[in-house]
Tab-separated table of C-alpha atoms and ligand atoms in Angstrom:
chain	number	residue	atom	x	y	z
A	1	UNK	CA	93.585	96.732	62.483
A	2	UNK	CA	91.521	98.643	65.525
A	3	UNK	CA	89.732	101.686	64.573
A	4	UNK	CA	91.838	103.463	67.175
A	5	UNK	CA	94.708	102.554	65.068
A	6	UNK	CA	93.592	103.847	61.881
A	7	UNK	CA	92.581	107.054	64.006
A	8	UNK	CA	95.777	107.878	65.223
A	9	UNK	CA	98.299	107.129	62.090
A	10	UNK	CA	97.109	109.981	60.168
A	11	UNK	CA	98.708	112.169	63.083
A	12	UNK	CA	102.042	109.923	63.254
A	13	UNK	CA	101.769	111.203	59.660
A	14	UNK	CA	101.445	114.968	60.598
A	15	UNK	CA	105.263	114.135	61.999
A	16	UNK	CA	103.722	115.484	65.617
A	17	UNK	CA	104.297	112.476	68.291
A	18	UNK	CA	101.590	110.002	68.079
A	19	UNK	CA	98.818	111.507	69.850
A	20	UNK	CA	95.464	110.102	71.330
A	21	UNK	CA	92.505	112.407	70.360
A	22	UNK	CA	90.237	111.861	73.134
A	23	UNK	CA	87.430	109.669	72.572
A	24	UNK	CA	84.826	112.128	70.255
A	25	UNK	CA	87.504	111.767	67.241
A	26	UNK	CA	88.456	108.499	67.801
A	27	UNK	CA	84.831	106.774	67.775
A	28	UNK	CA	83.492	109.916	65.700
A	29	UNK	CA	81.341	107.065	63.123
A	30	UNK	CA	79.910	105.924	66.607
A	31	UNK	CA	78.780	109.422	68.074
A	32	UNK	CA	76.071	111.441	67.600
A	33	UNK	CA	78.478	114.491	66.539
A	34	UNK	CA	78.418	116.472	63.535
A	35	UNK	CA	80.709	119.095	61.783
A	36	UNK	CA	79.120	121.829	63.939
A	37	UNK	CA	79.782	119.757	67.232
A	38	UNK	CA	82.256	122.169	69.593
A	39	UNK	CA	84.614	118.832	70.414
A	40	UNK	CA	85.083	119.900	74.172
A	41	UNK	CA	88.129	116.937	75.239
A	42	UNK	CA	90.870	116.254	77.782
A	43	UNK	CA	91.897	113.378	75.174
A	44	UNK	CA	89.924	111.116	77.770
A	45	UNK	CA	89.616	107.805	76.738
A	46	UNK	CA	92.102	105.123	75.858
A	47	UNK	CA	92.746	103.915	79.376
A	48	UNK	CA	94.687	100.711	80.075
A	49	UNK	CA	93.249	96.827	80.122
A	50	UNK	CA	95.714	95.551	82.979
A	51	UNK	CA	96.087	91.237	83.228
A	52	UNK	CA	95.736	90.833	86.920
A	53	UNK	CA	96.811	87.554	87.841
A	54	UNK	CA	96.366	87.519	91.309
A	55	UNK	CA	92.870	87.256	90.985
A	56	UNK	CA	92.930	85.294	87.990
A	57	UNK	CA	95.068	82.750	90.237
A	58	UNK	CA	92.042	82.880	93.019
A	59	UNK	CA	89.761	81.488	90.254
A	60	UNK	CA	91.794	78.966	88.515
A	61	UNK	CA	90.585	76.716	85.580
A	62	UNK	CA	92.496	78.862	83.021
A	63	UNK	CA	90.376	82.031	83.375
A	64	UNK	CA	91.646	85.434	82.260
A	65	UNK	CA	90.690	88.297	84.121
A	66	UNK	CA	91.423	91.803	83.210
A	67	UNK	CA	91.163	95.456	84.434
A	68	UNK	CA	89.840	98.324	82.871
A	69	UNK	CA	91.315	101.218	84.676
A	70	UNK	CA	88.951	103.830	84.069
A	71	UNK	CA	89.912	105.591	86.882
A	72	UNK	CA	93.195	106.731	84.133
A	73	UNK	CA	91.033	108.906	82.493
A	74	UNK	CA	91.646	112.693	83.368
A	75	UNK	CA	89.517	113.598	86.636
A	76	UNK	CA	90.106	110.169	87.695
A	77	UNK	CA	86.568	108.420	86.692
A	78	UNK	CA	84.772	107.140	83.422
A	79	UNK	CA	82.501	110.039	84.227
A	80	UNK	CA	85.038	111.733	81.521
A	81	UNK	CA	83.505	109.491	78.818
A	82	UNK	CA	79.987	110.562	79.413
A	83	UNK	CA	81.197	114.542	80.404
A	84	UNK	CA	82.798	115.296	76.575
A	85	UNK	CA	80.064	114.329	75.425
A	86	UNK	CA	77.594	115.602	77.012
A	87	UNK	CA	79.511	119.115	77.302
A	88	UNK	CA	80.564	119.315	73.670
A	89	UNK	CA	76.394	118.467	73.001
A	90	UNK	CA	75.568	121.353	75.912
A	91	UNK	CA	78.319	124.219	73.645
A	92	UNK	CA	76.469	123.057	70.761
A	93	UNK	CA	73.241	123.712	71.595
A	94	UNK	CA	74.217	126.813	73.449
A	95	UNK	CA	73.965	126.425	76.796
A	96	UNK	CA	76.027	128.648	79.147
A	97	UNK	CA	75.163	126.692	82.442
A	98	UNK	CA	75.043	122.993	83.639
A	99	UNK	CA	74.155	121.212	86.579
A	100	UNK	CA	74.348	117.652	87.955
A	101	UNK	CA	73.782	115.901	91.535
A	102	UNK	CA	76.821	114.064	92.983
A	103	UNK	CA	78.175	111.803	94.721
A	104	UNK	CA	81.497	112.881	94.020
A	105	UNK	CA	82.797	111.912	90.122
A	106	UNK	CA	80.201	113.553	88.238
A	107	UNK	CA	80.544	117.018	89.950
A	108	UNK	CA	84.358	116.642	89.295
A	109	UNK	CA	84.153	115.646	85.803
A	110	UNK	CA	81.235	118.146	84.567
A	111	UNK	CA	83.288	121.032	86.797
A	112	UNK	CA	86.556	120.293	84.780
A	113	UNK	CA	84.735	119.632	81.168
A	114	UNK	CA	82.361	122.809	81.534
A	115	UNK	CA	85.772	125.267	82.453
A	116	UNK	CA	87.363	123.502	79.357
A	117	UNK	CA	84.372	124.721	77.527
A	118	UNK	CA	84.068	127.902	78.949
A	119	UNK	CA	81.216	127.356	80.797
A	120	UNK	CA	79.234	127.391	84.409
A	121	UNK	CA	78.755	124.294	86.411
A	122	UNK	CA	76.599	123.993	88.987
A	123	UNK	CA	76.984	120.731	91.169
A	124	UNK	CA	74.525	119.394	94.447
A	125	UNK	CA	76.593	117.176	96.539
A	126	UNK	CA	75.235	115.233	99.755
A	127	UNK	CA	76.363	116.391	102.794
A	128	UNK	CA	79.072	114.756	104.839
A	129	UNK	CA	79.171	112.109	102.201
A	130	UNK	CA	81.861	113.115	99.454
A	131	UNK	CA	85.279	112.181	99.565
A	132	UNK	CA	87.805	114.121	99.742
A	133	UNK	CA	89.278	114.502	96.668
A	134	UNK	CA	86.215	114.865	94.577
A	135	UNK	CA	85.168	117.582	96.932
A	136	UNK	CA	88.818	119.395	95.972
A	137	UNK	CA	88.358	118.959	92.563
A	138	UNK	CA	85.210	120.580	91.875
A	139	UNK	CA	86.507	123.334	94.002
A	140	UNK	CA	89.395	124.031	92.284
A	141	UNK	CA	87.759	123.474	89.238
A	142	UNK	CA	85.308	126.440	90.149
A	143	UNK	CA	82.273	124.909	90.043
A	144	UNK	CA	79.742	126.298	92.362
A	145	UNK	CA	78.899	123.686	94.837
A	146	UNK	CA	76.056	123.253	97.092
A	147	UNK	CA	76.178	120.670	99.781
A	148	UNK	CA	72.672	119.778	100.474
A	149	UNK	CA	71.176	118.141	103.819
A	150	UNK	CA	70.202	114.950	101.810
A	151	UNK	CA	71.500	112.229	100.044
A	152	UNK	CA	72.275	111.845	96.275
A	153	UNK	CA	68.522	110.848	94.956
A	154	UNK	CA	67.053	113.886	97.134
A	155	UNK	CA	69.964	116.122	95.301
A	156	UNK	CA	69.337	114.387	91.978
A	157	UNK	CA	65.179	115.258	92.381
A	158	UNK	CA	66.213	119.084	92.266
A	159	UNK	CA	68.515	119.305	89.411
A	160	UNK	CA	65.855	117.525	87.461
A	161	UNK	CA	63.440	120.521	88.546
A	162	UNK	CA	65.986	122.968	88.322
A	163	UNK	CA	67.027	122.116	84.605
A	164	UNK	CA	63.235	122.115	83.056
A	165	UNK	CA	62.477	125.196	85.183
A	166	UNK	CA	65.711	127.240	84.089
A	167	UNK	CA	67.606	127.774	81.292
A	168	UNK	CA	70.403	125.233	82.462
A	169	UNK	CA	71.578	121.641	80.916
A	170	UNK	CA	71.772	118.573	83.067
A	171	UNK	CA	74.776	116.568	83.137
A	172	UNK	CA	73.140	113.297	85.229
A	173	UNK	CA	73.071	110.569	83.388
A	174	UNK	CA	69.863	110.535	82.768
A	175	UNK	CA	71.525	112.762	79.761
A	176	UNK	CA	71.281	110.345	76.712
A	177	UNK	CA	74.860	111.825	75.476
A	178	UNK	CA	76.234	110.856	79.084
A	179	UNK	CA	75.970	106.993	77.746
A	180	UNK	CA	76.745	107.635	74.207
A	181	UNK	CA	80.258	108.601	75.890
A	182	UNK	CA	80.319	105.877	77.853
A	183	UNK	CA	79.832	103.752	75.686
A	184	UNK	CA	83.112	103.813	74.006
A	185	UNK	CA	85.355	101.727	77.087
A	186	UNK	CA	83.407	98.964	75.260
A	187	UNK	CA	85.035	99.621	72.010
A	188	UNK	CA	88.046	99.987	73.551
A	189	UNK	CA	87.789	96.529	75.292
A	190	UNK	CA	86.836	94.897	72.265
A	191	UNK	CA	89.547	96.827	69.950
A	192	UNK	CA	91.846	95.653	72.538
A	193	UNK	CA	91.091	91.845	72.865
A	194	UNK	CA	89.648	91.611	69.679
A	195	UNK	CA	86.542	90.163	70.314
A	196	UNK	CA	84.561	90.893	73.507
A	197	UNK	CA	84.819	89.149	76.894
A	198	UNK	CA	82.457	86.144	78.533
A	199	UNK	CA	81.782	88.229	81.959
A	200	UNK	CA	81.827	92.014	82.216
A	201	UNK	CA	81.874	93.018	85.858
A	202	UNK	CA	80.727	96.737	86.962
A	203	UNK	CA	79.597	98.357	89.748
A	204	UNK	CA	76.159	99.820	90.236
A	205	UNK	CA	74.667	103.439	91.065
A	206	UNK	CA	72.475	104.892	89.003
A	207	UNK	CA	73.438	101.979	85.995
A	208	UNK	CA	73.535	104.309	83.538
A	209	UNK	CA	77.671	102.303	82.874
A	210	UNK	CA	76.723	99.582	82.588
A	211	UNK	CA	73.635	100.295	80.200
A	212	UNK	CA	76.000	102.220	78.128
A	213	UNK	CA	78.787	99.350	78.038
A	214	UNK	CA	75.960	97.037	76.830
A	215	UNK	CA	74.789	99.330	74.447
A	216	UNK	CA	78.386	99.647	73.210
A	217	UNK	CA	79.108	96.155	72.963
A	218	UNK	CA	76.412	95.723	70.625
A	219	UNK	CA	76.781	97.961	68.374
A	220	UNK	CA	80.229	96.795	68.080
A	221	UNK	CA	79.001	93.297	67.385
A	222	UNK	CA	76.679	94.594	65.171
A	223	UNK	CA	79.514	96.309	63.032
A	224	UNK	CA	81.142	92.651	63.359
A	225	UNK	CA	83.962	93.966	65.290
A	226	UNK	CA	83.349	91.276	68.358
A	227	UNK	CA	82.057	87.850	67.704
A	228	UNK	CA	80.555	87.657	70.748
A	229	UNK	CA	78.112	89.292	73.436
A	230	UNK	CA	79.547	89.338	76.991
A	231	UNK	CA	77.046	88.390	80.169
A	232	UNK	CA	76.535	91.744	82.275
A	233	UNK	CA	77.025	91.059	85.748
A	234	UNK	CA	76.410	94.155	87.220
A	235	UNK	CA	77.286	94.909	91.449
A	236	UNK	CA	75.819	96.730	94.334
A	237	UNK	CA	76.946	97.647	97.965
A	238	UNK	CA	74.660	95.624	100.178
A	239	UNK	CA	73.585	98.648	102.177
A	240	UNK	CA	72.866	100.409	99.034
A	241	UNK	CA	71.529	97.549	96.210
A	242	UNK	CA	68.107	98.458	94.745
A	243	UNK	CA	68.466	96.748	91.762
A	244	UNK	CA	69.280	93.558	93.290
A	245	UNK	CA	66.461	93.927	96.103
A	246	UNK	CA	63.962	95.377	93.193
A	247	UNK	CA	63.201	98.036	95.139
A	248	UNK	CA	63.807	101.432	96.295
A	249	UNK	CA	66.386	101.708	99.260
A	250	UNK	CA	65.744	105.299	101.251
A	251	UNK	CA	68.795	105.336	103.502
A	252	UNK	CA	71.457	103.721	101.484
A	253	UNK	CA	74.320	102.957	103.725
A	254	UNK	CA	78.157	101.945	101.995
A	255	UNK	CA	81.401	102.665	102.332
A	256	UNK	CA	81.525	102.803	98.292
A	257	UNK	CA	80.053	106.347	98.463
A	258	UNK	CA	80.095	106.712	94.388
A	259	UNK	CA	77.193	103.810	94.643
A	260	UNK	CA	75.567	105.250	97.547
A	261	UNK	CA	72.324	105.358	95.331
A	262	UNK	CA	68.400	104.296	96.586
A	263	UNK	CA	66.527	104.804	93.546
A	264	UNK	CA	68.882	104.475	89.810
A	265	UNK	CA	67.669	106.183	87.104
A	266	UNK	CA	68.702	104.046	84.770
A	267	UNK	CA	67.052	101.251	86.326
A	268	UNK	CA	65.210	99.940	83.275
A	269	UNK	CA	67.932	100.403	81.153
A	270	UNK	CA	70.277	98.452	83.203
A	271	UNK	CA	67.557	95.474	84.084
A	272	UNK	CA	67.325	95.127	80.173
A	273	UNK	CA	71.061	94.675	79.694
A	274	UNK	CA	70.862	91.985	82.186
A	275	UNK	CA	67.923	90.403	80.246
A	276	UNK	CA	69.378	90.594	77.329
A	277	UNK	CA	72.702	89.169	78.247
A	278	UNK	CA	71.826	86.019	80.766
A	279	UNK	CA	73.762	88.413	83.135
A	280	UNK	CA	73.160	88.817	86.929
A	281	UNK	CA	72.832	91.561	89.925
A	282	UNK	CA	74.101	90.981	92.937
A	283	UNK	CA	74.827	92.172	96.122
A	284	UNK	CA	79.029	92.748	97.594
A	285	UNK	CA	78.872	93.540	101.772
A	286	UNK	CA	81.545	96.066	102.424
A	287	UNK	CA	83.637	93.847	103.766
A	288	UNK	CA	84.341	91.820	100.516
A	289	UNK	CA	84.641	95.763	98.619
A	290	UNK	CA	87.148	95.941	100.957
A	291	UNK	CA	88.978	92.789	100.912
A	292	UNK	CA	89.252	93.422	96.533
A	293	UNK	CA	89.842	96.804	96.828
A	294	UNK	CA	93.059	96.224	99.292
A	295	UNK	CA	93.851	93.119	97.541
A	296	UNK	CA	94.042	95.006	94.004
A	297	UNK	CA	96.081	97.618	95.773
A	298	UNK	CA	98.489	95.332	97.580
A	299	UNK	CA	99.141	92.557	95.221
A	300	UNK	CA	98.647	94.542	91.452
A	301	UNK	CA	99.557	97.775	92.358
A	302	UNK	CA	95.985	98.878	91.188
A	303	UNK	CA	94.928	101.635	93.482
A	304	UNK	CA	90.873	102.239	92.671
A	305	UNK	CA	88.425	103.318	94.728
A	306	UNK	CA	85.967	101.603	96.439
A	307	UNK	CA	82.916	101.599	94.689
A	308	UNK	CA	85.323	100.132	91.678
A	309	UNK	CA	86.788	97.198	93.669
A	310	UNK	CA	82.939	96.488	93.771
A	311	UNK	CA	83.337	94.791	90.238
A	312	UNK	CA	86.453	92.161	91.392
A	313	UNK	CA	84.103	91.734	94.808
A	314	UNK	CA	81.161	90.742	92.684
A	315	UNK	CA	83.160	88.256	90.651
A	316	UNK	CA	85.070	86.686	93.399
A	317	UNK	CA	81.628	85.918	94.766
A	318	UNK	CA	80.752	84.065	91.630
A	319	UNK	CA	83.660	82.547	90.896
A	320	UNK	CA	82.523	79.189	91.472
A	321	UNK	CA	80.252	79.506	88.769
A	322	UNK	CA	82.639	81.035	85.637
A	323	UNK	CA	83.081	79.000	82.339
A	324	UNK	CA	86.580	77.230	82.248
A	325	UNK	CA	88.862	79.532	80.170
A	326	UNK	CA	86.697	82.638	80.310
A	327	UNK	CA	87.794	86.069	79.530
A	328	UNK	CA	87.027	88.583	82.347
A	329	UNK	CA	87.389	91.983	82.698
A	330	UNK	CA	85.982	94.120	85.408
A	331	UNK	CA	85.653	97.906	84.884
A	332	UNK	CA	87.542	99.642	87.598
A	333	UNK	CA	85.617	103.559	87.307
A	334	UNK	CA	87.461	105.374	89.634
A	335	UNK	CA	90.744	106.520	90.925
A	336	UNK	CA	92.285	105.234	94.783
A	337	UNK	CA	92.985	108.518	95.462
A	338	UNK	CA	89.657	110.355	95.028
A	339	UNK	CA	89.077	108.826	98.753
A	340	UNK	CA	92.453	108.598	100.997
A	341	UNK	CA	90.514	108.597	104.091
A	342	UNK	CA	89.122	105.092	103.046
A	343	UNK	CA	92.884	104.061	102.033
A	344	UNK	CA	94.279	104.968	105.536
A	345	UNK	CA	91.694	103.329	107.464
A	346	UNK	CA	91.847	100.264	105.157
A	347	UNK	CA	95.150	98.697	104.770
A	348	UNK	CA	98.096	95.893	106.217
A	349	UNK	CA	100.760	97.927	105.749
A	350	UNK	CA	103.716	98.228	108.292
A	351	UNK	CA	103.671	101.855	109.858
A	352	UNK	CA	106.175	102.451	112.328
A	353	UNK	CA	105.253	105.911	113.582
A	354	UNK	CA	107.337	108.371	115.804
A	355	UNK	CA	111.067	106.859	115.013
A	356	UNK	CA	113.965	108.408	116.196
A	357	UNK	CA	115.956	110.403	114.086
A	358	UNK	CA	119.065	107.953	113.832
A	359	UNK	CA	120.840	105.735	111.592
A	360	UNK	CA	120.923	102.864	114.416
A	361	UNK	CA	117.063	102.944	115.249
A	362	UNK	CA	115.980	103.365	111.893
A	363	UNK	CA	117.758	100.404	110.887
A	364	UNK	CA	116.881	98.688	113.686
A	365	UNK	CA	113.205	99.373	113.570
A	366	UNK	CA	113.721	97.449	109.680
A	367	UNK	CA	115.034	94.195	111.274
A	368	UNK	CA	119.146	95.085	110.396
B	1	PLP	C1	79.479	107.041	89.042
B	1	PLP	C2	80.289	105.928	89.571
B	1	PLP	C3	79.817	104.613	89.654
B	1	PLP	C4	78.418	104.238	89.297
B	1	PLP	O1	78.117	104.386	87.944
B	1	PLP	P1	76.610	104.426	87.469
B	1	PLP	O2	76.641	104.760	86.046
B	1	PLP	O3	75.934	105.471	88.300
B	1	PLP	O4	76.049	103.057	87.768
B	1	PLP	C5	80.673	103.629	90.097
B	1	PLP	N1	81.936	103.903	90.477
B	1	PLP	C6	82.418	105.162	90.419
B	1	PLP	C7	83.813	105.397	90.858
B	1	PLP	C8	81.625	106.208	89.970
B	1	PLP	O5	82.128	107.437	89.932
């Protein structure tokens, strides 16, 4: 039996309806929590591992691939994972005030976790490059938002200052609770298939996910819950891939705005989970992000964003090279509608505009 299962019974037993309790109480053994830990939660966590066959059918040679649709969790990216952590750690230690650079998910997530908490967030956000709905949520989260003329590493370089020069926590990843969070969609994945998968496919920003799904898988296979290490093959935009050109990019260009990232901070971190697990980094042009992303929409009903369908991209490319009878899942981190514009602009749908108000024409303009 999962540990998620033995977590939850005791409140089926409390005669309440079976209720998830967000992923600090679930994985408590796991997390560096204690009694005293202010749990700060949005019962995050627990997000679906979706078959998608469609893809799976593009590979062949009896390969499984699978989903994880992180962008479930409640602001709409894994960021959640990383943000109850790192909040509850922030309440604990008695901060007041945090602060993270952007591109979008992080500024929504630490807005909505910090308000939970009763606390201020501060978020830097790049200029002309969120979209649209991450922008809305920190707003009406009430964070206090500064748009800077720069892009994300420039933004990132000042809360770094800001937070050892003031009395204020940062919420980047480059906060180690951030990843202890995180951590946990590998438990899931593993509690889930009961054992872990051959290929784990993620995008790449700053690779602080997918150091913190390696560091999850192992010490799950540590605790003999998996049998098995997975390969990390980790992704980048081609305009924006610094860890696959091994060096820094200073005008990152990609439609995938959420990996719209020069210069990682987790850089070291992620190139030893490659290392460690025969894995790979490689680059996805926009096109193919598009092509998966559309494809995941239109065919599985999965609506991600971008910077997610980076992960089926990636593994499309290689797909020439996977193990027959592999188990694949690819970590989908955001929600489709965090960016609409990119939706409306990219699609094959039929959109008769303008038409008549009438039974006869509307039928008509159907093919009746
Ligand atoms: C933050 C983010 C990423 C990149 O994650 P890193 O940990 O920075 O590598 C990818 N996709 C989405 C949707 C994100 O919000």
């Amino acid at each position: 039996m999962s540990l998620i299962n033995k977590l939850i019974r005791p409140f089926a037993a409390t005669g309440s309806q079976c209720i998830w309790p967000g992923l600090i109480e679930a994985y408590r053994p796991f997390l560096p929590v204690s009694e005293k830990t202010p749990v700060i939660t949005l019962q995050e966590g627990a997000t679906p591992l979706i078959p998608v066959q469609s893809i799976a059918n593009r590979i062949g040679r009896g390969v499984k691939v699978f989903v994880k649709y992180d962008g479930l969790n409640p602001t709409g990216s894994f960021k959640d994972r990383g943000m109850t952590m790192a909040l509850s750690k922030a309440k604990e230690e008695n901060s007041e005030a945090v602060i993270c650079a952007s591109t979008g998910n992080t500024s929504a997530s630490a807005a909505a976790y910090a308000k939970r908490g009763g606390m201020k967030a501060f978020v830097l956000i790049p200029d002309g490059y969120v979209a649209q709905g991450k922008l809305a949520q920190a707003l009406v989260y009430g964070a206090e938002v500064i748009s800077i003329k720069g892009n994300f590493d420039a933004a990132l370089e000042i809360v770094q200052k800001m937070s050892d020069q003031y009395p204020i926590t940062l919420v980047n990843s480059v906060n180690p609770y951030r990843l202890q969070g995180q951590k946990t969609a590998a438990f899931e994945i593993i509690d889930s298939l009961g054992d872990a998968p051959d290929w784990l496919c993620i995008p790449m920003g700053n690779a602080g996910n997918i150091s913190a799904y390696w560091m999850g898988f192992k010490e799950y296979f540590k605790h003999k819950k998996a049998k098995k290490l997975p390969k990390m093959m980790g992704f980048q935009a081609s305009g924006s891939a610094p860890l696959v050109q091994n060096k820094i990019i200073k005008e990152p260009e990609t439609i995938a705005t959420a990996i719209r990232i020069g210069n990682p901070v987790n850089r070291e971190k992620a190139i030893n989970a490659k290392i460690e697990s025969k894995g790979e980094f490689l680059a996805v042009t926009d096109e193919e992000i598009v092509e998966a992303y559309k494809m995941l929409a239109s065919k599985e009903g999965i609506f991600c964003e971008p910077a997610s369908a980076a992960s089926v991209a990636g593994l499309l490319k290689r797909k020439d090279n996977i193990p027959l009878n592999s188990t694949i899942v690819c970590v989908l981190t955001g929600n489709g509608l965090k960016d609409p514009d990119c939706a409306i602009s990219n699609n094959d749908a039929v959109f008769h505009i303008k038409v008549e108000n009438n039974l006869d024409v509307v039928a008509k303009t159907m093919g009746f």
